[in-house]
Coordinates of C-alpha atoms and ligand atoms in Angstrom, one line a residue:
Chain A
M1 CA 103.7 114.0 -92.8
D2 CA 103.2 116.3 -89.8
F3 CA 100.4 117.9 -91.4
D4 CA 98.9 115.0 -92.6
G5 CA 98.8 113.3 -89.2
A6 CA 97.4 116.3 -87.8
R7 CA 94.7 116.3 -90.3
G8 CA 94.2 112.4 -89.7
S9 CA 93.7 112.7 -86.1
R10 CA 91.5 115.6 -86.2
E11 CA 89.3 113.3 -88.5
V12 CA 89.4 110.5 -85.9
V13 CA 88.5 113.1 -83.0
E14 CA 85.4 114.5 -85.0
L15 CA 84.3 110.9 -86.1
R16 CA 84.6 109.7 -82.6
L17 CA 82.8 112.7 -81.6
Q18 CA 80.0 111.8 -83.8
I19 CA 79.5 108.2 -82.9
E20 CA 79.5 109.6 -79.3
N21 CA 76.8 111.8 -80.1
L22 CA 74.4 109.4 -81.9
E23 CA 75.2 106.8 -78.9
S24 CA 74.1 109.1 -76.2
R25 CA 71.0 110.0 -78.7
L26 CA 70.3 106.2 -79.1
A27 CA 70.5 105.6 -75.6
T28 CA 67.9 108.3 -74.8
L29 CA 65.7 107.0 -77.5
K30 CA 65.7 103.5 -75.7
T31 CA 64.9 104.9 -72.8
Q32 CA 62.1 107.0 -74.0
L33 CA 61.0 103.6 -75.7
A34 CA 61.1 101.8 -72.6
V35 CA 58.9 104.6 -70.8
A36 CA 56.4 104.5 -73.8
E37 CA 56.1 100.8 -73.9
K38 CA 55.3 100.7 -70.4
K39 CA 52.9 103.5 -70.8
D40 CA 51.2 101.6 -73.6
I41 CA 50.7 98.5 -70.9
L42 CA 49.1 100.8 -68.6
T43 CA 47.1 102.4 -70.9
K44 CA 45.8 99.1 -72.3
S45 CA 45.1 97.8 -68.7
Q46 CA 43.0 101.0 -68.2
D47 CA 41.3 100.6 -71.5
D48 CA 40.2 97.1 -70.3
F49 CA 38.8 98.4 -67.5
V50 CA 37.1 101.1 -68.9
A51 CA 35.5 98.4 -71.4
K52 CA 34.3 96.2 -68.3
P53 CA 30.5 95.1 -68.8
S54 CA 29.3 97.0 -65.9
I55 CA 30.1 100.5 -67.1
K56 CA 27.4 101.7 -69.5
P57 CA 28.9 102.7 -72.7
G58 CA 28.3 106.4 -74.0
T59 CA 28.7 108.1 -70.6
E60 CA 30.7 110.9 -70.2
D61 CA 32.7 108.8 -68.0
S62 CA 34.3 106.5 -70.7
H63 CA 34.5 109.8 -73.0
G64 CA 36.8 111.2 -70.0
A65 CA 38.7 108.4 -70.0
L66 CA 39.5 108.4 -73.6
D67 CA 40.4 112.0 -73.3
F68 CA 42.5 111.0 -70.4
T69 CA 44.7 108.5 -72.9
N70 CA 44.7 111.2 -75.5
L71 CA 46.1 113.6 -73.3
K72 CA 49.0 111.1 -71.9
R73 CA 50.3 110.2 -75.4
G74 CA 50.2 113.6 -76.4
T75 CA 53.1 114.4 -74.0
L76 CA 54.9 111.5 -75.1
T77 CA 55.1 112.8 -78.6
E78 CA 55.7 116.3 -77.7
A79 CA 58.7 115.3 -75.3
S80 CA 60.4 113.2 -78.2
H81 CA 61.0 116.2 -80.7
S82 CA 63.7 117.8 -78.9
R83 CA 67.1 116.4 -78.5
W84 CA 66.6 115.7 -75.0
P85 CA 63.6 114.0 -73.1
L86 CA 63.4 116.8 -70.7
Q87 CA 63.9 120.6 -70.9
N88 CA 67.4 121.9 -70.1
E89 CA 66.1 123.7 -66.9
E90 CA 64.4 120.4 -65.7
Y91 CA 67.8 118.6 -65.5
T92 CA 69.1 121.3 -63.2
R93 CA 65.7 121.7 -61.1
Y94 CA 65.1 117.7 -60.5
G95 CA 68.9 116.5 -60.8
R96 CA 69.0 116.0 -57.1
Q97 CA 66.3 113.5 -57.1
M98 CA 67.0 112.3 -60.5
I99 CA 70.5 111.1 -59.4
L100 CA 68.9 108.5 -57.1
P101 CA 68.9 105.2 -58.6
E102 CA 65.2 105.0 -57.4
V103 CA 64.3 108.0 -59.7
G104 CA 66.6 108.0 -62.7
L105 CA 65.7 109.4 -65.9
P106 CA 62.7 106.9 -66.2
G107 CA 61.4 107.8 -63.0
Q108 CA 61.7 111.5 -63.9
L109 CA 60.0 111.1 -67.3
R110 CA 57.2 109.1 -65.1
L111 CA 56.4 112.0 -62.6
K112 CA 56.2 114.6 -65.9
D113 CA 53.7 112.3 -67.3
A114 CA 52.1 111.8 -64.4
R115 CA 48.4 113.7 -63.5
V116 CA 47.8 114.0 -59.6
L117 CA 44.5 115.0 -57.9
I118 CA 44.5 116.5 -54.3
V119 CA 41.3 116.7 -52.8
G120 CA 41.5 119.1 -50.1
V121 CA 43.9 122.0 -49.9
G122 CA 44.4 122.4 -46.1
G123 CA 46.6 121.4 -43.5
L124 CA 47.6 117.9 -45.6
G125 CA 47.2 118.9 -49.2
C126 CA 49.5 122.2 -49.0
P127 CA 52.5 120.2 -48.1
A128 CA 51.7 117.4 -50.2
A129 CA 50.9 119.7 -53.3
A130 CA 54.3 121.5 -52.5
Y131 CA 56.3 118.3 -52.6
L132 CA 54.7 117.0 -55.6
A133 CA 55.0 120.0 -57.3
G134 CA 58.5 120.6 -56.5
A135 CA 59.5 117.0 -57.6
G136 CA 58.1 117.8 -61.0
V137 CA 54.5 116.0 -61.2
G138 CA 53.4 117.1 -64.7
T139 CA 49.9 117.9 -63.7
L140 CA 48.2 118.6 -60.2
G141 CA 44.7 119.0 -59.8
L142 CA 43.4 120.8 -56.7
V143 CA 40.1 120.5 -55.4
D144 CA 38.8 122.5 -52.4
G145 CA 35.5 124.9 -52.1
D146 CA 36.8 126.8 -49.0
T147 CA 38.5 130.3 -48.7
V148 CA 41.5 131.0 -46.8
E149 CA 41.1 132.0 -43.2
I150 CA 43.7 133.2 -40.8
S151 CA 43.1 130.3 -38.5
N152 CA 44.6 128.0 -41.4
L153 CA 47.8 129.8 -41.5
H154 CA 49.7 128.0 -38.7
R155 CA 49.7 124.5 -40.7
Q156 CA 48.4 125.1 -44.2
I157 CA 51.8 126.5 -45.6
A158 CA 50.6 127.1 -49.0
H159 CA 48.4 130.0 -47.9
S160 CA 49.3 133.4 -46.6
T161 CA 48.3 136.3 -44.9
A162 CA 47.9 138.0 -48.3
T163 CA 45.8 135.6 -49.5
V164 CA 43.2 135.5 -46.6
G165 CA 39.5 135.4 -48.2
M166 CA 40.8 133.9 -51.4
S167 CA 39.7 130.6 -52.5
K168 CA 42.2 128.0 -51.2
V169 CA 42.5 126.4 -54.5
D170 CA 43.9 129.8 -56.1
S171 CA 45.8 130.7 -53.1
A172 CA 47.7 127.3 -53.4
I173 CA 48.4 127.5 -57.2
K174 CA 49.9 131.1 -56.6
Y175 CA 51.9 129.6 -54.1
L176 CA 52.7 126.7 -56.3
S177 CA 53.6 128.6 -59.5
S178 CA 56.2 130.1 -57.9
L179 CA 57.5 127.1 -56.4
N180 CA 57.4 125.5 -60.0
P181 CA 56.2 127.1 -63.0
L182 CA 56.7 124.3 -65.2
V183 CA 53.9 122.0 -63.6
R184 CA 50.3 122.5 -65.0
Y185 CA 47.8 123.3 -62.2
E186 CA 44.4 122.5 -62.5
R187 CA 41.6 124.3 -60.8
H188 CA 38.6 122.7 -59.0
P189 CA 37.6 125.0 -56.7
E190 CA 34.4 123.5 -55.4
H191 CA 33.7 120.7 -52.7
L192 CA 34.0 117.3 -54.5
A193 CA 30.4 116.2 -55.3
P194 CA 29.2 112.8 -56.0
S195 CA 27.7 113.9 -59.1
S196 CA 31.1 115.0 -60.7
A197 CA 33.8 113.2 -58.9
I198 CA 33.9 110.1 -61.5
D199 CA 34.5 112.8 -64.3
I200 CA 37.2 114.6 -62.3
F201 CA 39.0 111.6 -60.9
S202 CA 38.8 109.9 -64.6
R203 CA 41.1 112.6 -65.6
Y204 CA 44.1 111.6 -63.3
D205 CA 46.5 108.9 -62.6
L206 CA 46.4 109.0 -58.6
V207 CA 44.3 110.7 -55.9
L208 CA 45.3 111.9 -52.7
D209 CA 42.7 112.3 -50.1
C210 CA 43.6 115.2 -48.0
T211 CA 40.2 116.1 -46.9
D212 CA 39.0 116.3 -43.1
R213 CA 35.6 114.4 -42.8
P214 CA 34.3 110.7 -43.0
S215 CA 31.5 111.7 -45.7
S216 CA 34.5 112.6 -48.3
R217 CA 36.4 110.0 -47.3
Y218 CA 33.7 107.3 -48.5
L219 CA 33.1 109.5 -51.6
I220 CA 36.7 109.9 -52.6
S221 CA 37.0 106.2 -51.8
D222 CA 34.1 104.9 -54.0
A223 CA 35.2 107.3 -56.8
A224 CA 38.8 106.1 -56.6
V225 CA 37.6 102.5 -57.0
L226 CA 35.2 103.2 -59.9
T227 CA 37.6 104.9 -61.9
G228 CA 40.6 102.5 -60.8
K229 CA 42.9 105.0 -59.1
P230 CA 45.4 104.3 -56.3
L231 CA 44.5 106.6 -53.4
V232 CA 46.6 107.8 -50.8
S233 CA 44.7 108.7 -47.9
A234 CA 45.9 110.7 -44.6
S235 CA 44.4 112.3 -41.8
A236 CA 45.3 114.4 -38.6
L237 CA 44.2 115.4 -35.1
K238 CA 45.9 116.9 -32.2
T239 CA 49.3 115.2 -31.9
E240 CA 48.4 111.9 -34.1
G241 CA 48.0 111.4 -37.6
Q242 CA 47.4 108.3 -39.9
L243 CA 48.3 107.3 -43.4
V244 CA 47.0 104.5 -45.8
I245 CA 47.1 103.7 -49.2
L246 CA 44.0 102.3 -50.7
N247 CA 42.9 100.7 -54.2
N248 CA 46.7 99.9 -54.8
P249 CA 47.0 98.0 -57.1
P250 CA 43.8 99.4 -58.4
R251 CA 42.3 96.6 -59.8
S252 CA 38.8 96.5 -61.2
P253 CA 35.9 95.9 -58.6
R254 CA 35.7 92.2 -58.3
D255 CA 39.4 91.3 -58.5
P256 CA 40.3 90.1 -55.1
A257 CA 44.1 91.0 -56.0
G258 CA 43.6 94.8 -55.9
G259 CA 44.4 96.6 -52.7
P260 CA 41.3 97.3 -50.4
C261 CA 39.3 100.5 -50.3
Y262 CA 38.1 102.6 -47.3
R263 CA 34.8 100.8 -47.2
C264 CA 36.8 97.3 -46.8
V265 CA 38.5 98.7 -43.9
F266 CA 35.8 100.8 -42.3
P267 CA 32.5 99.2 -43.9
K268 CA 30.4 101.6 -41.5
P269 CA 31.0 105.1 -40.7
P270 CA 31.6 106.1 -37.1
P271 CA 28.9 107.7 -35.3
A272 CA 28.8 111.6 -36.1
E273 CA 29.2 112.6 -32.2
S274 CA 32.5 110.5 -32.1
V275 CA 34.0 112.7 -34.9
L276 CA 36.0 115.6 -34.0
S277 CA 37.4 118.2 -36.3
C278 CA 40.6 120.0 -36.3
G279 CA 38.6 123.3 -35.0
E280 CA 37.1 121.2 -32.1
G281 CA 40.0 119.1 -31.2
G282 CA 42.8 121.1 -32.3
I283 CA 45.8 120.2 -34.4
L284 CA 49.4 120.7 -34.1
G285 CA 50.8 122.3 -37.6
P286 CA 53.8 119.9 -37.9
V287 CA 51.8 116.8 -37.1
V288 CA 49.6 117.4 -40.1
G289 CA 52.5 118.3 -42.1
V290 CA 54.6 115.2 -41.3
M291 CA 51.4 113.3 -43.0
G292 CA 51.0 115.4 -46.1
V293 CA 54.6 115.1 -46.7
L294 CA 54.3 111.6 -46.3
Q295 CA 51.5 111.4 -48.8
A296 CA 53.6 113.2 -51.3
L297 CA 56.3 110.5 -50.7
E298 CA 54.0 107.6 -51.2
A299 CA 52.5 109.4 -54.4
I300 CA 56.2 109.9 -55.6
E301 CA 56.9 106.3 -54.9
I302 CA 53.9 104.9 -56.7
L303 CA 54.7 107.0 -59.6
V304 CA 58.1 106.2 -60.1
A305 CA 57.7 102.7 -59.8
G306 CA 55.7 102.7 -62.9
P307 CA 53.0 100.7 -64.2
I308 CA 52.9 96.6 -63.7
V309 CA 55.3 95.4 -66.4
S310 CA 54.6 92.1 -68.0
D311 CA 56.8 89.3 -68.6
A312 CA 57.4 89.4 -72.2
S313 CA 58.4 85.9 -72.5
N314 CA 54.7 84.4 -71.9
G315 CA 52.8 87.5 -71.8
T316 CA 51.5 87.0 -68.3
V317 CA 51.4 90.0 -66.1
E318 CA 53.0 89.7 -62.7
A319 CA 50.4 90.2 -60.0
E320 CA 52.0 92.3 -57.2
P321 CA 50.0 91.2 -54.3
A322 CA 48.5 94.1 -52.3
R323 CA 50.3 94.5 -48.8
P324 CA 48.0 97.1 -47.2
T325 CA 49.3 98.8 -44.2
L326 CA 48.2 101.5 -41.8
L327 CA 50.9 104.0 -40.8
M328 CA 50.4 105.5 -37.4
F329 CA 52.3 108.7 -36.1
S330 CA 52.0 110.0 -32.5
A331 CA 54.1 113.1 -31.7
N332 CA 54.1 111.8 -28.1
S333 CA 54.6 108.3 -28.3
Q334 CA 57.7 106.1 -28.4
P335 CA 58.5 105.0 -31.2
Q336 CA 56.4 108.0 -33.2
F337 CA 55.6 106.0 -35.9
R338 CA 54.1 102.6 -36.0
S339 CA 53.1 100.4 -39.2
V340 CA 50.4 97.9 -38.6
R341 CA 49.1 95.1 -41.3
L342 CA 45.4 95.5 -42.6
R343 CA 43.0 93.2 -44.2
S344 CA 42.9 92.5 -47.9
R345 CA 39.6 93.3 -50.2
R346 CA 36.5 92.5 -48.5
K347 CA 34.4 89.8 -50.1
D348 CA 31.2 91.7 -49.4
C349 CA 32.4 95.2 -49.8
A350 CA 30.1 97.7 -51.0
A351 CA 32.6 99.4 -53.4
C352 CA 35.1 96.9 -54.5
S353 CA 33.9 93.5 -54.3
S354 CA 31.7 91.2 -56.8
A355 CA 28.9 92.0 -54.3
A356 CA 29.4 95.8 -54.8
T357 CA 26.1 97.8 -54.8
I358 CA 27.9 101.2 -55.6
S359 CA 28.2 101.9 -59.1
R360 CA 29.0 105.2 -61.5
R361 CA 25.4 105.5 -62.2
S362 CA 24.6 105.8 -58.2
L363 CA 27.3 108.4 -57.9
T364 CA 26.4 110.5 -60.9
S365 CA 22.7 110.2 -60.4
G366 CA 23.0 111.6 -56.7
L367 CA 21.5 108.3 -55.3
L368 CA 24.1 108.2 -52.7
D369 CA 24.0 110.7 -49.8
Y370 CA 27.3 110.6 -48.0
Q371 CA 26.1 113.1 -45.8
T372 CA 23.1 111.2 -44.7
F373 CA 25.4 107.9 -44.8
C374 CA 27.6 109.4 -42.2
G375 CA 25.1 111.3 -40.1
T376 CA 25.4 114.8 -38.8
V377 CA 25.3 115.9 -35.3
A378 CA 22.1 118.2 -35.1
P379 CA 22.9 121.3 -32.9
V380 CA 21.9 121.0 -29.2
D381 CA 18.4 122.6 -28.6
M382 CA 17.2 120.7 -25.6
L383 CA 16.0 123.5 -23.1
P384 CA 12.9 125.5 -22.8
A385 CA 13.2 129.4 -23.3
E386 CA 12.8 129.8 -19.5
S387 CA 16.3 128.0 -18.9
R388 CA 18.3 130.3 -21.5
I389 CA 19.5 133.6 -21.5
S390 CA 21.2 135.5 -24.4
A391 CA 24.7 136.7 -24.0
A392 CA 23.6 140.4 -24.5
E393 CA 20.9 140.0 -21.6
F394 CA 23.4 138.3 -19.5
S395 CA 25.8 141.1 -20.0
N396 CA 23.3 143.7 -19.0
L397 CA 22.1 141.6 -15.5
P398 CA 23.1 143.9 -12.5
S399 CA 26.0 142.0 -11.0
D400 CA 23.9 140.7 -8.0
S401 CA 21.5 138.9 -10.2
R402 CA 24.0 137.3 -11.9
G403 CA 24.2 134.4 -9.5
V404 CA 27.1 132.2 -10.1
L405 CA 28.8 131.5 -13.5
I406 CA 30.1 128.3 -14.4
D407 CA 32.4 127.7 -17.5
T408 CA 32.4 124.0 -18.8
R409 CA 34.9 124.3 -21.3
D410 CA 38.3 122.4 -20.4
E411 CA 41.2 123.9 -18.4
T412 CA 43.4 124.5 -21.6
Q413 CA 40.6 126.8 -23.0
Y414 CA 39.3 128.1 -19.8
G415 CA 43.2 129.2 -19.5
I416 CA 43.3 131.0 -22.8
C417 CA 40.6 133.3 -21.8
A418 CA 37.8 133.5 -19.0
L419 CA 35.1 135.8 -17.8
P420 CA 35.9 137.2 -14.4
G421 CA 34.3 135.7 -11.3
S422 CA 33.6 132.5 -13.3
I423 CA 34.1 129.0 -12.0
N424 CA 35.8 126.3 -14.4
V425 CA 33.7 122.8 -14.1
P426 CA 34.6 121.0 -17.3
W427 CA 31.9 118.9 -19.0
T428 CA 32.8 115.7 -18.7
G429 CA 30.0 113.7 -20.6
D430 CA 28.6 112.2 -17.5
A431 CA 25.7 114.4 -16.4
K432 CA 25.2 112.8 -12.7
S433 CA 28.8 113.0 -11.5
W434 CA 29.3 116.3 -13.3
A435 CA 26.1 117.9 -11.5
A436 CA 27.4 116.3 -8.3
K437 CA 30.8 117.8 -8.5
A438 CA 29.7 121.1 -9.6
S439 CA 26.8 121.5 -7.0
S440 CA 29.5 120.3 -4.2
L441 CA 31.6 123.3 -5.0
E442 CA 31.8 125.9 -2.3
D443 CA 31.2 128.8 -4.5
V444 CA 28.5 127.2 -6.3
A445 CA 26.6 126.0 -3.3
R446 CA 26.8 129.4 -1.3
A447 CA 25.8 131.5 -4.6
H448 CA 22.4 133.2 -4.6
G449 CA 20.7 133.5 -7.6
P450 CA 20.6 130.9 -10.7
A451 CA 23.7 129.2 -11.8
H452 CA 24.5 130.7 -15.3
V453 CA 26.4 128.3 -17.6
V454 CA 28.7 129.1 -20.5
C455 CA 30.9 127.2 -22.9
R456 CA 32.5 127.8 -26.1
L457 CA 29.5 127.3 -28.5
G458 CA 26.7 126.8 -26.3
N459 CA 26.1 123.0 -26.7
D460 CA 27.8 121.5 -23.4
S461 CA 26.7 124.3 -21.4
Q462 CA 22.8 123.2 -22.2
L463 CA 23.8 119.4 -21.3
A464 CA 25.2 121.0 -18.1
V465 CA 22.1 122.8 -17.4
K466 CA 20.0 119.8 -17.8
A467 CA 22.3 117.8 -15.7
F468 CA 21.9 120.8 -13.0
Q469 CA 18.1 120.1 -13.5
E470 CA 17.9 116.6 -13.2
H471 CA 20.3 115.5 -10.7
T472 CA 20.3 118.5 -8.1
E473 CA 17.5 119.8 -5.9
R474 CA 17.9 123.5 -5.7
F475 CA 19.5 125.0 -8.8
E476 CA 17.9 127.2 -10.9
A477 CA 20.5 127.0 -13.9
K478 CA 20.4 129.0 -17.1
D479 CA 22.4 128.4 -20.3
I480 CA 24.1 131.5 -21.9
R481 CA 22.7 130.8 -25.6
G482 CA 25.5 130.5 -28.3
G483 CA 28.5 130.2 -25.6
L484 CA 31.4 132.8 -25.6
R485 CA 31.1 133.3 -29.6
A486 CA 27.7 135.0 -28.7
W487 CA 29.6 136.8 -25.9
R488 CA 32.0 138.0 -28.3
E489 CA 29.2 139.1 -30.9
Q490 CA 26.6 140.6 -28.4
A491 CA 28.7 141.8 -25.8
D492 CA 32.7 142.1 -26.3
P493 CA 34.1 142.5 -29.5
E494 CA 37.3 142.0 -28.1
W495 CA 36.8 138.9 -26.7
P496 CA 39.6 136.2 -28.0
D497 CA 38.2 134.8 -31.0
Y498 CA 40.5 131.2 -30.8
Chain B
M1 CA 44.0 76.6 -10.1
A2 CA 41.7 77.2 -13.2
E3 CA 39.8 80.0 -11.1
S4 CA 43.1 82.0 -10.5
T5 CA 44.4 82.2 -13.7
S6 CA 44.6 85.4 -15.5
I7 CA 46.4 86.3 -18.9
P8 CA 48.9 89.4 -19.0
L9 CA 48.0 91.6 -21.9
T10 CA 49.0 94.9 -22.9
I11 CA 46.3 97.3 -24.1
E12 CA 46.8 100.7 -25.8
F13 CA 44.0 103.3 -26.7
T14 CA 44.8 105.7 -29.4
G15 CA 43.5 108.2 -31.9
G16 CA 41.3 109.8 -29.0
L17 CA 39.9 106.9 -27.5
E18 CA 42.4 107.3 -24.4
L19 CA 39.9 110.1 -23.2
L20 CA 37.5 107.4 -22.3
F21 CA 40.3 105.4 -20.3
S22 CA 41.2 107.9 -17.9
N23 CA 43.3 109.8 -20.6
Q24 CA 46.0 107.0 -20.6
R25 CA 47.1 105.3 -23.4
K26 CA 49.0 102.1 -22.1
H27 CA 47.3 99.8 -19.7
K28 CA 48.6 96.5 -18.1
V29 CA 45.6 94.3 -17.9
D30 CA 45.6 90.9 -16.2
L31 CA 42.3 89.3 -17.8
P32 CA 40.6 86.8 -15.6
S33 CA 40.3 83.3 -17.1
S34 CA 37.9 81.4 -15.7
K35 CA 37.3 80.0 -19.1
Q36 CA 40.1 77.9 -20.8
S37 CA 41.1 80.7 -22.8
P38 CA 39.3 84.2 -23.2
N39 CA 39.0 85.4 -26.5
V40 CA 38.8 89.4 -27.6
A41 CA 35.2 89.7 -27.3
D42 CA 35.6 88.7 -23.4
L43 CA 38.3 91.3 -23.1
I44 CA 36.2 94.1 -24.9
T45 CA 33.5 93.3 -22.3
Y46 CA 36.0 93.2 -19.6
L47 CA 37.3 96.7 -20.4
C48 CA 34.0 98.2 -20.7
D49 CA 32.8 96.9 -17.1
N50 CA 36.4 97.4 -15.5
L51 CA 38.7 99.8 -17.1
M52 CA 36.3 102.3 -18.7
K53 CA 35.3 105.0 -16.2
D54 CA 33.6 107.1 -18.9
P55 CA 29.8 106.6 -18.8
R56 CA 29.7 107.0 -22.5
K57 CA 30.0 103.5 -22.9
D58 CA 28.4 103.8 -26.8
M59 CA 31.8 105.8 -27.8
F60 CA 33.4 102.3 -27.2
V61 CA 30.8 99.6 -27.7
L62 CA 27.7 99.5 -30.0
D63 CA 25.7 96.6 -30.8
G64 CA 27.8 94.2 -28.9
T65 CA 31.1 95.2 -30.5
V66 CA 33.5 98.0 -30.6
R67 CA 31.7 101.1 -32.4
P68 CA 32.7 101.8 -36.0
G69 CA 35.4 103.6 -36.8
I70 CA 37.7 102.0 -34.4
L71 CA 40.0 99.5 -35.7
V72 CA 41.4 96.5 -33.3
L73 CA 45.0 95.4 -33.9
I74 CA 46.2 92.4 -32.5
N75 CA 49.8 92.4 -32.2
D76 CA 50.3 95.0 -35.1
A77 CA 47.7 93.3 -37.4
D78 CA 44.1 94.3 -37.9
W79 CA 41.9 91.9 -35.9
E80 CA 40.0 90.9 -39.2
L81 CA 43.3 89.1 -40.2
E82 CA 43.1 87.3 -36.8
G83 CA 39.4 86.1 -36.6
Q84 CA 38.2 89.0 -35.0
E85 CA 36.3 88.7 -31.5
T86 CA 37.0 84.7 -31.7
Y87 CA 40.8 85.4 -31.2
Q88 CA 42.1 83.5 -28.4
L89 CA 44.2 85.7 -26.4
Q90 CA 47.8 84.5 -25.2
P91 CA 49.9 85.7 -22.7
R92 CA 51.6 89.2 -23.6
D93 CA 49.4 89.9 -26.6
E94 CA 49.4 93.6 -27.5
I95 CA 46.0 94.7 -28.3
V96 CA 45.6 98.3 -29.7
F97 CA 42.4 100.0 -30.0
V98 CA 42.5 102.8 -32.7
S99 CA 39.9 105.5 -33.3
T100 CA 40.1 106.7 -36.8
L101 CA 41.2 110.2 -37.3
H102 CA 39.4 112.6 -39.6
G103 CA 40.9 115.9 -39.5
G104 CA 43.2 117.2 -42.3
Ligands
LIG1 ZN1 36.3 97.6 -50.6

């Protein structure tokens, strides 16, 4: 009896175990099925989008889109071979985020299946890429044509002293691979060009604009609209940052329910002379870091939320209305964050409206010149040769012929390094009042010989010399050509190169 | 009574625009209102003539409106949602001028 009883209970335990195993396998399959079904809806809507009459059949673009869907399906089949949908290591690696109800297994599978393109691997792109790689985004594409410079390292955390001189894309991939080798990294070590943007964007699900100039922002927005990709865009300068999610939901051009694009918000580019780069205006590392991390967060939220789910009972797709916002961050303001409502799609937008004039063809054929559209600041060259002196010539002048030396950089830069005996009169932009102020200074008024004017790169100093000539009586003023950069090259190699 | 009225407003400049306004972000402005109720276009003219000491007016205003690259926010919403220049200002409205940043 005892023997039989023991055998009986062992059988019960084994049967229970088998049922448990099968049930857990069934649960996994159901989850995978749900994900696969949602994926199918997304794929179909993308196919619809590609099939829109405005897009010429047989171009490389539609070919790219086909490759993209095949790839996605391939990944899913691959995953369903094993007993668990993720590799064992992935449960451990991503467990801390997977146990969040917002992510869960379906969210993690969507991340794994996602293909994200990061354009610009600098102060924004480095932290964004790090967090997306860490989170287990399946494929990360990186676009950047620059090489790593030592002045990047205070904020571009994926690069290192050892990778100075290396392509930013390769430097970042080196860092990211050691962070998470399970991610597939795709190299695009070139500047994004209109001719290739559509082809590249077509191969991804979502795009991050981590670039640093208006021309690339318009190009990225146009390409995102034309390929139907949501766009997470950020920027930063000095102690401030801005974040906006564009073309989300990424409806086809002409569908007003889609999110606005960059051109809807900024139909005209800013005057080139109003645009400051990080090299000119400065940037605090954690400020641009915050913005890049926020881009990663927004990307994860979009990917984990998954595609729009159809209501199976009546077959209609529920349209989630776009609620576009601009998030502004300012390190020195209280509160530091502020979110404001933006407009929806513009009825006459050149990219995303029914009146759109920008097409795949206008990008791929090179008809659109984004540089010209955004303008460039021509180097200042306004003075006759006799009003200029080279840094080498100036350094060879006997000290009694140097006259007075005026430095027009701001107080902060002047405080970093200044030529002995120079007088700091920061350029204000107002020629008349600047000339009045400079000529009223005792050291300037008393000086014998010409006033020499120097600045960082030799632009403001020319404006200042012209101001002297036009608004004061007695001054012979000369510009030190090429500013303190030329001074370093021609006269003093130890001059700080900030 | 009509000639002495003014509308108290909070004006803020960000994204580098504060440099054009004495390097000060927040300004309390009492906008004179000889008309029934001034709109945002009137405010921009007033700011340009009275608050802006920097002579580079075209860094703020171009072709009669704010230059491209500046967002105008009326009480935390894009002014395009509120009628742009024609929005009639109300006492204690908060108007923010944001210059877009491009660095990264
Ligand atoms: Zn648009």
